[in-house]
PDB file of N, CA and C in Angstrom:
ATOM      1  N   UNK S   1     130.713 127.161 117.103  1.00 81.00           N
ATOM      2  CA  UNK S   1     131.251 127.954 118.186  1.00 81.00           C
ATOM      3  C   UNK S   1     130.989 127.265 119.519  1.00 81.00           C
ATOM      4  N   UNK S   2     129.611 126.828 119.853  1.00 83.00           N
ATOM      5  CA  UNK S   2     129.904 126.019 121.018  1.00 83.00           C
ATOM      6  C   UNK S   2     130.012 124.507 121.032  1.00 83.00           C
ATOM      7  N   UNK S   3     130.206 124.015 120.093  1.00 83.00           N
ATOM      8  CA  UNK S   3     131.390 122.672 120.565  1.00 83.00           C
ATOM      9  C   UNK S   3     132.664 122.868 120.111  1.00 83.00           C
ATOM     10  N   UNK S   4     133.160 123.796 118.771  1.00 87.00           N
ATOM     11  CA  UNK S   4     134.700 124.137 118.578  1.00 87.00           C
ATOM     12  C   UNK S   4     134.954 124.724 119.575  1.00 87.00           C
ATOM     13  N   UNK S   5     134.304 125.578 120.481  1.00 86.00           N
ATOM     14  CA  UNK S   5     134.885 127.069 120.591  1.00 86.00           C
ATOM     15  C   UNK S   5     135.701 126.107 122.748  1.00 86.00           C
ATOM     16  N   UNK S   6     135.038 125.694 123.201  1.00 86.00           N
ATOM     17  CA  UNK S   6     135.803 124.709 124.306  1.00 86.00           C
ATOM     18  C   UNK S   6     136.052 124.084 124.092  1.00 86.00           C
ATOM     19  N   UNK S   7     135.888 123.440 122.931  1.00 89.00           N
ATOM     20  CA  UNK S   7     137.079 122.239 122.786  1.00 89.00           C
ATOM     21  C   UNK S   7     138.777 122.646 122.430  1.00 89.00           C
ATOM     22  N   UNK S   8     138.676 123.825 121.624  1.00 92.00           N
ATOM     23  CA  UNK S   8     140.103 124.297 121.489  1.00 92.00           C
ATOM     24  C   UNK S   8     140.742 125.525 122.173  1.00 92.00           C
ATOM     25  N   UNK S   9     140.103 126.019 123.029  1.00 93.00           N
ATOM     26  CA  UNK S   9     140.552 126.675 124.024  1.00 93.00           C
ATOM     27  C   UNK S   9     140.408 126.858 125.517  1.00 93.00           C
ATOM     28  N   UNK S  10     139.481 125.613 125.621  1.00 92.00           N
ATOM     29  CA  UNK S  10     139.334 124.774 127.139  1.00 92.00           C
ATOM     30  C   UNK S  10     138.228 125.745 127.398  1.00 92.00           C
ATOM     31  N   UNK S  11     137.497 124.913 128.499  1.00 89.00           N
ATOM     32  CA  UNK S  11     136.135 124.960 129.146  1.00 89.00           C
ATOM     33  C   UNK S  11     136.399 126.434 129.986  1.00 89.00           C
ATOM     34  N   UNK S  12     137.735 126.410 130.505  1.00 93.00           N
ATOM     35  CA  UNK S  12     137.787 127.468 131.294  1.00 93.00           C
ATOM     36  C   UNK S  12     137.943 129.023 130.382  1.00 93.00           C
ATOM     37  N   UNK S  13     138.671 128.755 129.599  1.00 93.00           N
ATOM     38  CA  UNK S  13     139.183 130.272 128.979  1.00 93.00           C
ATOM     39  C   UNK S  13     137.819 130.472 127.966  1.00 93.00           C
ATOM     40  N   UNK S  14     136.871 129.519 127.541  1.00 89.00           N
ATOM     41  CA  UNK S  14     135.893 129.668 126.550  1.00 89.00           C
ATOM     42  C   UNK S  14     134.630 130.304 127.719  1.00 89.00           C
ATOM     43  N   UNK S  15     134.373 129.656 129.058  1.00 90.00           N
ATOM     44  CA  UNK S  15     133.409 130.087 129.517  1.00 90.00           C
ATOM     45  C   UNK S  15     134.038 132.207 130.404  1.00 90.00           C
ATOM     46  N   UNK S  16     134.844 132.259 130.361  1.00 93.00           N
ATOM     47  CA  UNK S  16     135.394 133.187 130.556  1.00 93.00           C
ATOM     48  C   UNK S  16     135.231 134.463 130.054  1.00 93.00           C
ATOM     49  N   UNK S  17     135.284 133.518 128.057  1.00 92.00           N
ATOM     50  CA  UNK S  17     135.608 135.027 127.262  1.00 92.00           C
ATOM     51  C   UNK S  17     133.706 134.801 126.901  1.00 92.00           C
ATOM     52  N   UNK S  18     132.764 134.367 127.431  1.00 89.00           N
ATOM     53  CA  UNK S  18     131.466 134.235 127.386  1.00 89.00           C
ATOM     54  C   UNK S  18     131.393 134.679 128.464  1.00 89.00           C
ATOM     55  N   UNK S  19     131.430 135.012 129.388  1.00 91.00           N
ATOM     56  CA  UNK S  19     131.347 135.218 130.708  1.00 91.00           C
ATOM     57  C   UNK S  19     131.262 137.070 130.339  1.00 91.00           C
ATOM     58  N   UNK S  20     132.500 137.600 129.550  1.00 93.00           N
ATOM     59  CA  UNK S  20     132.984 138.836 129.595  1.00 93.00           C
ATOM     60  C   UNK S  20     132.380 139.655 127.980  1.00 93.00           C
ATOM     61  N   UNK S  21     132.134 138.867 127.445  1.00 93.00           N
ATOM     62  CA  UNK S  21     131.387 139.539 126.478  1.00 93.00           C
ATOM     63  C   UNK S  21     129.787 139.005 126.501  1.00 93.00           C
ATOM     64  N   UNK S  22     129.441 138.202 125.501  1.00 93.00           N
ATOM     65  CA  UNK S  22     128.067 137.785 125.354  1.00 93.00           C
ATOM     66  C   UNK S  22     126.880 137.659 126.777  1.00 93.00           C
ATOM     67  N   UNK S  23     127.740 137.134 127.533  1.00 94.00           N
ATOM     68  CA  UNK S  23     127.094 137.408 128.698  1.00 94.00           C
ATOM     69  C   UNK S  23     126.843 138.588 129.669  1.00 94.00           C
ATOM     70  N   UNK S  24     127.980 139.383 129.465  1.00 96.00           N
ATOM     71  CA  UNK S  24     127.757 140.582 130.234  1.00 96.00           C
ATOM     72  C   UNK S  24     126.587 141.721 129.237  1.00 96.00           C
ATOM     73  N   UNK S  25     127.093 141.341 128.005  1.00 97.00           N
ATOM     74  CA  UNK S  25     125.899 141.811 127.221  1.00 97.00           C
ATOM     75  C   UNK S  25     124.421 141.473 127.212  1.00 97.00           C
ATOM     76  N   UNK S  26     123.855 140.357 127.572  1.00 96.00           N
ATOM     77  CA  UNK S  26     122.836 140.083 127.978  1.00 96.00           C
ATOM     78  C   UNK S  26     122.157 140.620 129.156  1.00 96.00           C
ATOM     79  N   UNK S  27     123.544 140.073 130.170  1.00 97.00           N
ATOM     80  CA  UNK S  27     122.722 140.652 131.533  1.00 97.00           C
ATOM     81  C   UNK S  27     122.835 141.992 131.504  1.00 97.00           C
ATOM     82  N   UNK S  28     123.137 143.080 130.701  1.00 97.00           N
ATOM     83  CA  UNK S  28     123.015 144.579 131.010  1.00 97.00           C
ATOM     84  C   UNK S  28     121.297 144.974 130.088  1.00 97.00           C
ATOM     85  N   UNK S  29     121.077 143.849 128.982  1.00 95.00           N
ATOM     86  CA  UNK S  29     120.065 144.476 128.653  1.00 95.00           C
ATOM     87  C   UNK S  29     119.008 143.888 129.505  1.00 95.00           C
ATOM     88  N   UNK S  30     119.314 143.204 129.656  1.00 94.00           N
ATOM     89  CA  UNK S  30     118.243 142.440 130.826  1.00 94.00           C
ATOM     90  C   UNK S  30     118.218 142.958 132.134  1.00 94.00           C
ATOM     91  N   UNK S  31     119.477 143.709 132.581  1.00 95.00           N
ATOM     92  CA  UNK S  31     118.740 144.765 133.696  1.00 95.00           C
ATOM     93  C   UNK S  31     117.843 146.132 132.868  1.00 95.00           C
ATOM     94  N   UNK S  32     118.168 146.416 132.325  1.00 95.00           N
ATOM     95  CA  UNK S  32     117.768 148.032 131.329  1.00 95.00           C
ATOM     96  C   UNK S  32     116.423 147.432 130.560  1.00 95.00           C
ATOM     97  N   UNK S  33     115.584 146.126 131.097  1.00 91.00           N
ATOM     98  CA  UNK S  33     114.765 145.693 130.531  1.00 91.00           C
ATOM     99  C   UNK S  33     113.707 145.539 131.971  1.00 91.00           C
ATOM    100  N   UNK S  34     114.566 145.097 133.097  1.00 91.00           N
ATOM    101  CA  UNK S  34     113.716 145.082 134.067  1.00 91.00           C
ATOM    102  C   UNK S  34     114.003 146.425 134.965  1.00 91.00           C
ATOM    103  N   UNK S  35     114.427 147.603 134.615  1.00 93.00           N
ATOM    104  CA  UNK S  35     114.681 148.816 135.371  1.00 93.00           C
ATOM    105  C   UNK S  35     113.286 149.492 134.715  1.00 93.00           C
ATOM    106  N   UNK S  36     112.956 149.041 133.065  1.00 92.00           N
ATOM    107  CA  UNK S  36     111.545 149.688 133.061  1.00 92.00           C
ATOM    108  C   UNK S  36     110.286 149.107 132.734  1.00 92.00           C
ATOM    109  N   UNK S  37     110.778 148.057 133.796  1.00 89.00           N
ATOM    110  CA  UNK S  37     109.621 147.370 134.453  1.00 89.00           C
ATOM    111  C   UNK S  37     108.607 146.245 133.454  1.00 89.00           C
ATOM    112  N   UNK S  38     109.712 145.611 132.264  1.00 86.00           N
ATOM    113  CA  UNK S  38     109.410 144.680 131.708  1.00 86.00           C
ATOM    114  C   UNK S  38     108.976 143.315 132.073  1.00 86.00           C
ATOM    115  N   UNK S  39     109.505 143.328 133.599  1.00 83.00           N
ATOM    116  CA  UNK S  39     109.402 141.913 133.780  1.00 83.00           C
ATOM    117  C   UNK S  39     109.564 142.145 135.288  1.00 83.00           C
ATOM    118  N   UNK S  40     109.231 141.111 136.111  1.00 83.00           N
ATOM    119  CA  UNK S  40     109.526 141.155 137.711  1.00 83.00           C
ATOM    120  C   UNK S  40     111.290 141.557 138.015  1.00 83.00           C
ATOM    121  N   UNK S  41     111.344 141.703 139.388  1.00 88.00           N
ATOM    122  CA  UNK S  41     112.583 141.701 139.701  1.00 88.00           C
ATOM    123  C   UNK S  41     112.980 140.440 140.221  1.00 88.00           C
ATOM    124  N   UNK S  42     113.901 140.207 139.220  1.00 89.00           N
ATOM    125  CA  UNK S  42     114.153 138.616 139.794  1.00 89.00           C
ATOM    126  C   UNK S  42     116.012 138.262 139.650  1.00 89.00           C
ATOM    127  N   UNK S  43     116.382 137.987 140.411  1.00 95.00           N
ATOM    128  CA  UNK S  43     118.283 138.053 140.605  1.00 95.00           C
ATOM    129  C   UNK S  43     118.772 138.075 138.844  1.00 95.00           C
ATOM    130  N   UNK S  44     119.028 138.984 138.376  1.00 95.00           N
ATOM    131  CA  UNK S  44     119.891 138.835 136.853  1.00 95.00           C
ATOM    132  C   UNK S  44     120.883 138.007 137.295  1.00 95.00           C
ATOM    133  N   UNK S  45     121.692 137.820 137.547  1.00 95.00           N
ATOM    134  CA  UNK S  45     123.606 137.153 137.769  1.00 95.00           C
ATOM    135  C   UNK S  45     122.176 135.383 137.189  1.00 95.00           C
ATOM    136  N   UNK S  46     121.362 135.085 137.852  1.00 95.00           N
ATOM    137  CA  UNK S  46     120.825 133.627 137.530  1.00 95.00           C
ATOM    138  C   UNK S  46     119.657 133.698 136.435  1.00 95.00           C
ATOM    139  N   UNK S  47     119.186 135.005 136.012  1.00 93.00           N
ATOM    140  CA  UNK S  47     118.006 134.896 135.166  1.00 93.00           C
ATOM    141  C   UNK S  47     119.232 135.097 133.571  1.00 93.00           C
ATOM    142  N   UNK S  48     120.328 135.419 133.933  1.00 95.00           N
ATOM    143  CA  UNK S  48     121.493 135.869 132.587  1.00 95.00           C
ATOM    144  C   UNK S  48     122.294 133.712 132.561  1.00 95.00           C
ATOM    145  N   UNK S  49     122.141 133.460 133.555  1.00 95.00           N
ATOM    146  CA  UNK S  49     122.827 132.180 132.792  1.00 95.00           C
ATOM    147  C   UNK S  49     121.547 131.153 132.397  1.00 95.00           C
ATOM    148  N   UNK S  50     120.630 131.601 133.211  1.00 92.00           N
ATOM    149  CA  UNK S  50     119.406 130.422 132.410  1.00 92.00           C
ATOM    150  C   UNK S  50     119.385 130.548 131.410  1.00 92.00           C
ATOM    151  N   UNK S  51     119.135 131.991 130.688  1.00 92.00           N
ATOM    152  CA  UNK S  51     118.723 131.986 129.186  1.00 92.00           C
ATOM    153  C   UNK S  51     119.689 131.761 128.570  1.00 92.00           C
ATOM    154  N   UNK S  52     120.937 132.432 129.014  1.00 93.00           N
ATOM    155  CA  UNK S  52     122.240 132.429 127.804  1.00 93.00           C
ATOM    156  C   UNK S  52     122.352 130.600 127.906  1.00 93.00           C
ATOM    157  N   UNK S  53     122.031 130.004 128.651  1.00 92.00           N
ATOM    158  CA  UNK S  53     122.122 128.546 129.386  1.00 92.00           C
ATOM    159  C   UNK S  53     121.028 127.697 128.164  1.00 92.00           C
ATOM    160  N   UNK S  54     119.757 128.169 128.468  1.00 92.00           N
ATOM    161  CA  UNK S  54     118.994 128.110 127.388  1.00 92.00           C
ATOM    162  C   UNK S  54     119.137 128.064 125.592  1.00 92.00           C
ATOM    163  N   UNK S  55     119.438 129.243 125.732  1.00 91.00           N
ATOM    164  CA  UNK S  55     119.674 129.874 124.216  1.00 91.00           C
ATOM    165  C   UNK S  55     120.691 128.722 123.304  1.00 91.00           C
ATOM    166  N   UNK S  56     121.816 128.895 124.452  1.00 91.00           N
ATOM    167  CA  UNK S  56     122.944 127.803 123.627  1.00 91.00           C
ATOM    168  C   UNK S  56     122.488 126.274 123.564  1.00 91.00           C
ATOM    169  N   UNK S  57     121.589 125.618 124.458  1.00 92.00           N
ATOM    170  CA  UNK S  57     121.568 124.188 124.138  1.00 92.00           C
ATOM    171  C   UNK S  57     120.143 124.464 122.646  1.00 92.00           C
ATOM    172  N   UNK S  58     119.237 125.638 122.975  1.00 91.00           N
ATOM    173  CA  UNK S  58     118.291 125.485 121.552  1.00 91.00           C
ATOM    174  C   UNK S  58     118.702 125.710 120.626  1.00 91.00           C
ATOM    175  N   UNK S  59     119.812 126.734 120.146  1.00 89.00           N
ATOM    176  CA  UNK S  59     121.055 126.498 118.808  1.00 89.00           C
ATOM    177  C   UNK S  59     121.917 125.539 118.371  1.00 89.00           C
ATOM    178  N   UNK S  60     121.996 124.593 119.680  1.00 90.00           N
ATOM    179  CA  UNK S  60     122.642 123.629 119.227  1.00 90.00           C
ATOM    180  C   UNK S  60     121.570 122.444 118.333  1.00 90.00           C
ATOM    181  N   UNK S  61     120.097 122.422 119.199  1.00 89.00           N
ATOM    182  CA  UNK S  61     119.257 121.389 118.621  1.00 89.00           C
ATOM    183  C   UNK S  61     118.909 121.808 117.258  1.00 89.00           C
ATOM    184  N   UNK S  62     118.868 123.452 117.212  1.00 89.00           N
ATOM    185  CA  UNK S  62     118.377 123.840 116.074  1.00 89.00           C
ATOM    186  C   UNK S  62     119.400 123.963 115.198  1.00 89.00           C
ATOM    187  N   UNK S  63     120.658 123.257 115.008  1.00 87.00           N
ATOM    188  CA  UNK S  63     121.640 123.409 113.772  1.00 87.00           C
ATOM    189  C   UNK S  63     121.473 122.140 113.701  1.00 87.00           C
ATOM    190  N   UNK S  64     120.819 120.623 114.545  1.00 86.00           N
ATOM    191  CA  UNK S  64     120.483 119.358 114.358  1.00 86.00           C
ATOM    192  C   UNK S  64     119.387 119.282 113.349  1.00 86.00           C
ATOM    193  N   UNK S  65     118.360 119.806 113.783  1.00 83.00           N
ATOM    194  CA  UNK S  65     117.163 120.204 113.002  1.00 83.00           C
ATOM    195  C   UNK S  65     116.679 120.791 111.933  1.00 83.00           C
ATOM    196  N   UNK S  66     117.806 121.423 111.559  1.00 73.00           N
ATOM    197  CA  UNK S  66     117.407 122.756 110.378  1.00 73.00           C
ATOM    198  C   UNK S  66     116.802 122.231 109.485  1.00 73.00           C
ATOM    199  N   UNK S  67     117.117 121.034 109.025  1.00 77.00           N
ATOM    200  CA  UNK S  67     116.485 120.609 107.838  1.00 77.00           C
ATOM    201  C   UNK S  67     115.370 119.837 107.708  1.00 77.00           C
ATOM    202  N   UNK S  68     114.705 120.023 109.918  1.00 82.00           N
ATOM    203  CA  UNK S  68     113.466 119.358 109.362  1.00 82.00           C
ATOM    204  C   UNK S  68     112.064 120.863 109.242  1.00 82.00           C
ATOM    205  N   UNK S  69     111.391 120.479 108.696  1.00 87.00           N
ATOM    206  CA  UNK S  69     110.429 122.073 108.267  1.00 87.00           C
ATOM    207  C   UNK S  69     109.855 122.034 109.290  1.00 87.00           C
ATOM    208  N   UNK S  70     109.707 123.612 109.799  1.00 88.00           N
ATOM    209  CA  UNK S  70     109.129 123.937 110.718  1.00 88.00           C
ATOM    210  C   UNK S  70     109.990 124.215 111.992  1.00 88.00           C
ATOM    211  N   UNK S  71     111.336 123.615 112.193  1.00 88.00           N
ATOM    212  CA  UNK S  71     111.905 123.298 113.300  1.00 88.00           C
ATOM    213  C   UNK S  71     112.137 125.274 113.597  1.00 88.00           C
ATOM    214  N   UNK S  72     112.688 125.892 112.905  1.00 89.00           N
ATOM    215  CA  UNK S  72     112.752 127.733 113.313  1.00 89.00           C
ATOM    216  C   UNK S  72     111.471 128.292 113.751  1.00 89.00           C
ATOM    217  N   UNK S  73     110.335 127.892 113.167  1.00 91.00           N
ATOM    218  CA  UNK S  73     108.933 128.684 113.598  1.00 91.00           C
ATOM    219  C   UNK S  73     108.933 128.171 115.390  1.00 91.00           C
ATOM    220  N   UNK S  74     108.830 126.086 115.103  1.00 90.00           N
ATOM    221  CA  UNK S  74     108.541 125.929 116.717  1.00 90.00           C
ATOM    222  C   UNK S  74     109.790 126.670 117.717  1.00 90.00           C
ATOM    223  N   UNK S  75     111.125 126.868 117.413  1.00 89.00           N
ATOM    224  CA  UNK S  75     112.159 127.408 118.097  1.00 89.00           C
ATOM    225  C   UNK S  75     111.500 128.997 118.293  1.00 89.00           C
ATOM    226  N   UNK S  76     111.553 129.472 117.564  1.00 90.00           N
ATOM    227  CA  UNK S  76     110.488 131.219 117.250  1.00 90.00           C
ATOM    228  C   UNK S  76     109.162 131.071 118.486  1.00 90.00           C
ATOM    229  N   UNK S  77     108.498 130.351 118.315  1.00 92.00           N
ATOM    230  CA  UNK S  77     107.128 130.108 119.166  1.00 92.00           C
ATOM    231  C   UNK S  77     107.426 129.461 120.885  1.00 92.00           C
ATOM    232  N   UNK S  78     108.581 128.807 121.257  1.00 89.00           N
ATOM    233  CA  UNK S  78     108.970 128.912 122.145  1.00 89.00           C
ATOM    234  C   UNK S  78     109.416 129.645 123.157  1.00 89.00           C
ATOM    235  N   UNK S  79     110.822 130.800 122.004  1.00 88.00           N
ATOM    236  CA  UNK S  79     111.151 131.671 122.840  1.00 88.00           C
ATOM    237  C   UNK S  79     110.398 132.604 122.890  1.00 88.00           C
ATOM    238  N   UNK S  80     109.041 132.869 122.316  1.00 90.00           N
ATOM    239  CA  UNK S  80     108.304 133.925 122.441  1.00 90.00           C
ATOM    240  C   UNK S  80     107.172 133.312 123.815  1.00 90.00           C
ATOM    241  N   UNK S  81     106.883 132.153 123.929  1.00 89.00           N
ATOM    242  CA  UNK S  81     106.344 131.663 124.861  1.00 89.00           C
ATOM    243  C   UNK S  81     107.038 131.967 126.869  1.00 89.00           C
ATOM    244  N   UNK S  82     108.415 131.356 126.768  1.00 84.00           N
ATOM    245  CA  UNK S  82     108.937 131.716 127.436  1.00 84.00           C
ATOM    246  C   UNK S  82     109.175 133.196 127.671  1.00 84.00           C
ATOM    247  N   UNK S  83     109.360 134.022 127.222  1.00 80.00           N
ATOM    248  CA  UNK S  83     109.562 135.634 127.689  1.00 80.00           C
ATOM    249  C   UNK S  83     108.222 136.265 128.186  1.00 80.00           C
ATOM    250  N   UNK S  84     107.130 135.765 127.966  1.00 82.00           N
ATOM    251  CA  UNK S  84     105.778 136.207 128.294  1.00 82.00           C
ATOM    252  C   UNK S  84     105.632 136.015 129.556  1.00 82.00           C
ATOM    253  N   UNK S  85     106.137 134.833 129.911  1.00 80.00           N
ATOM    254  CA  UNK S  85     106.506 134.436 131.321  1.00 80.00           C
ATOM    255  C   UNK S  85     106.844 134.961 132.225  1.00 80.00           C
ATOM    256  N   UNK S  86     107.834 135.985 131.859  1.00 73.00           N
ATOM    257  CA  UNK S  86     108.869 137.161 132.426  1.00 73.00           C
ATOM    258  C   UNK S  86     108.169 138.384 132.470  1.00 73.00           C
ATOM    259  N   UNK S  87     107.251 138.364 131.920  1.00 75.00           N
ATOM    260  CA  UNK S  87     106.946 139.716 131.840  1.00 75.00           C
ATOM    261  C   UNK S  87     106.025 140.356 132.948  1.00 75.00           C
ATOM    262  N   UNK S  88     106.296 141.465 133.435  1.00 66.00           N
ATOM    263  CA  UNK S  88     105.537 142.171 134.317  1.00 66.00           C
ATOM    264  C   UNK S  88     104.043 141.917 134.234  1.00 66.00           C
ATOM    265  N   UNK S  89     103.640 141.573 135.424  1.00 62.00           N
ATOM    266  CA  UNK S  89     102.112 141.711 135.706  1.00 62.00           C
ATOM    267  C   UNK S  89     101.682 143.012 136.373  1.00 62.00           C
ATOM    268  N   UNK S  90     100.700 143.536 136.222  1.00 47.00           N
ATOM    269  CA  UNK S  90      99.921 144.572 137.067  1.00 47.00           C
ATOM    270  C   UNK S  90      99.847 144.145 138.388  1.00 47.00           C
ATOM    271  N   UNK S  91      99.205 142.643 138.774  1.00 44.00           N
ATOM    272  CA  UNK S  91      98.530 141.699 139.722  1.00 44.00           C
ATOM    273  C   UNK S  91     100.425 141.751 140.492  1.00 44.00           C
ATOM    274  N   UNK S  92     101.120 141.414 139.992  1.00 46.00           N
ATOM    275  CA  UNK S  92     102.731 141.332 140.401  1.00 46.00           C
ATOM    276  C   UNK S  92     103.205 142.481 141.137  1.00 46.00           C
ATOM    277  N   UNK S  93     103.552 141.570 142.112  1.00 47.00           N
ATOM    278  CA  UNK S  93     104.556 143.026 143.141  1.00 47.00           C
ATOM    279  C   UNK S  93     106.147 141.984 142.641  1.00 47.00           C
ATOM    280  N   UNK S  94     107.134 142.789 142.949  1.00 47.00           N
ATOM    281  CA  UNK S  94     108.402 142.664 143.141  1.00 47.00           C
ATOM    282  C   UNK S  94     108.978 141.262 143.896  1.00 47.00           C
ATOM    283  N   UNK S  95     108.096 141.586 145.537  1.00 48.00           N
ATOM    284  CA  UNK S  95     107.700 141.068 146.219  1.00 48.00           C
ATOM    285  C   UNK S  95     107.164 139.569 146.278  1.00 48.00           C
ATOM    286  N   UNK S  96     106.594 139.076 145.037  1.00 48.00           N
ATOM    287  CA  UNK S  96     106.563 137.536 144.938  1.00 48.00           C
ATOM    288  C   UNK S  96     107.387 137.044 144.320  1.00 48.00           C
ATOM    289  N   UNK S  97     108.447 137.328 144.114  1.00 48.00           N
ATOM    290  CA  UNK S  97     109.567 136.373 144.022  1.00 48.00           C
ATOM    291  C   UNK S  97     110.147 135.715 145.678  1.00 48.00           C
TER     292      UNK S  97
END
């Protein structure tokens, strides 16, 4: 899907119909994630293309990889690394972003 999926219906109409589904789906749970106070307040429109930004180049390494062992746990142990990151502090105001 992401090397067929722009190559046969162009960069523009592929980032589009990602734009209007998968992505708008992200960034709504990702506000309804930081409305109860999961994580700082930090601009969604740029915290929704990092990850979706993210997500797609580590699916791509990880359909390179599949067959070496281990490659899903370290992918698993990453994105669980990264979201911890995000997550609300007590010590955290809004405010240090």
């Amino acid at each position: 899907m992401l090397i067929d999926g722009p190559a046969i219906l162009g960069w523009e109409t592929w980032r589009e119909m990602d734009k209007n589904h998968s992505m708008r789906l992200l960034r709504e749970q990702l506000g309804i994630m930081q409305e109860q106070g999961h994580f700082r307040m930090i601009p969604l429109d740029v915290l929704t293309h990092f990850i979706s930004g993210g997500l797609n180049e580590m699916a791509l390494w990880l359909a390179n990889e599949s067959l070496q062992p281990g490659s899903l746990d370290e992918t698993t142990k990453v994105i669980s690394v990264f979201l911890e990151g995000f997550k609300q502090s007590t010590r955290c105001s809004s405010d240090e972003m």
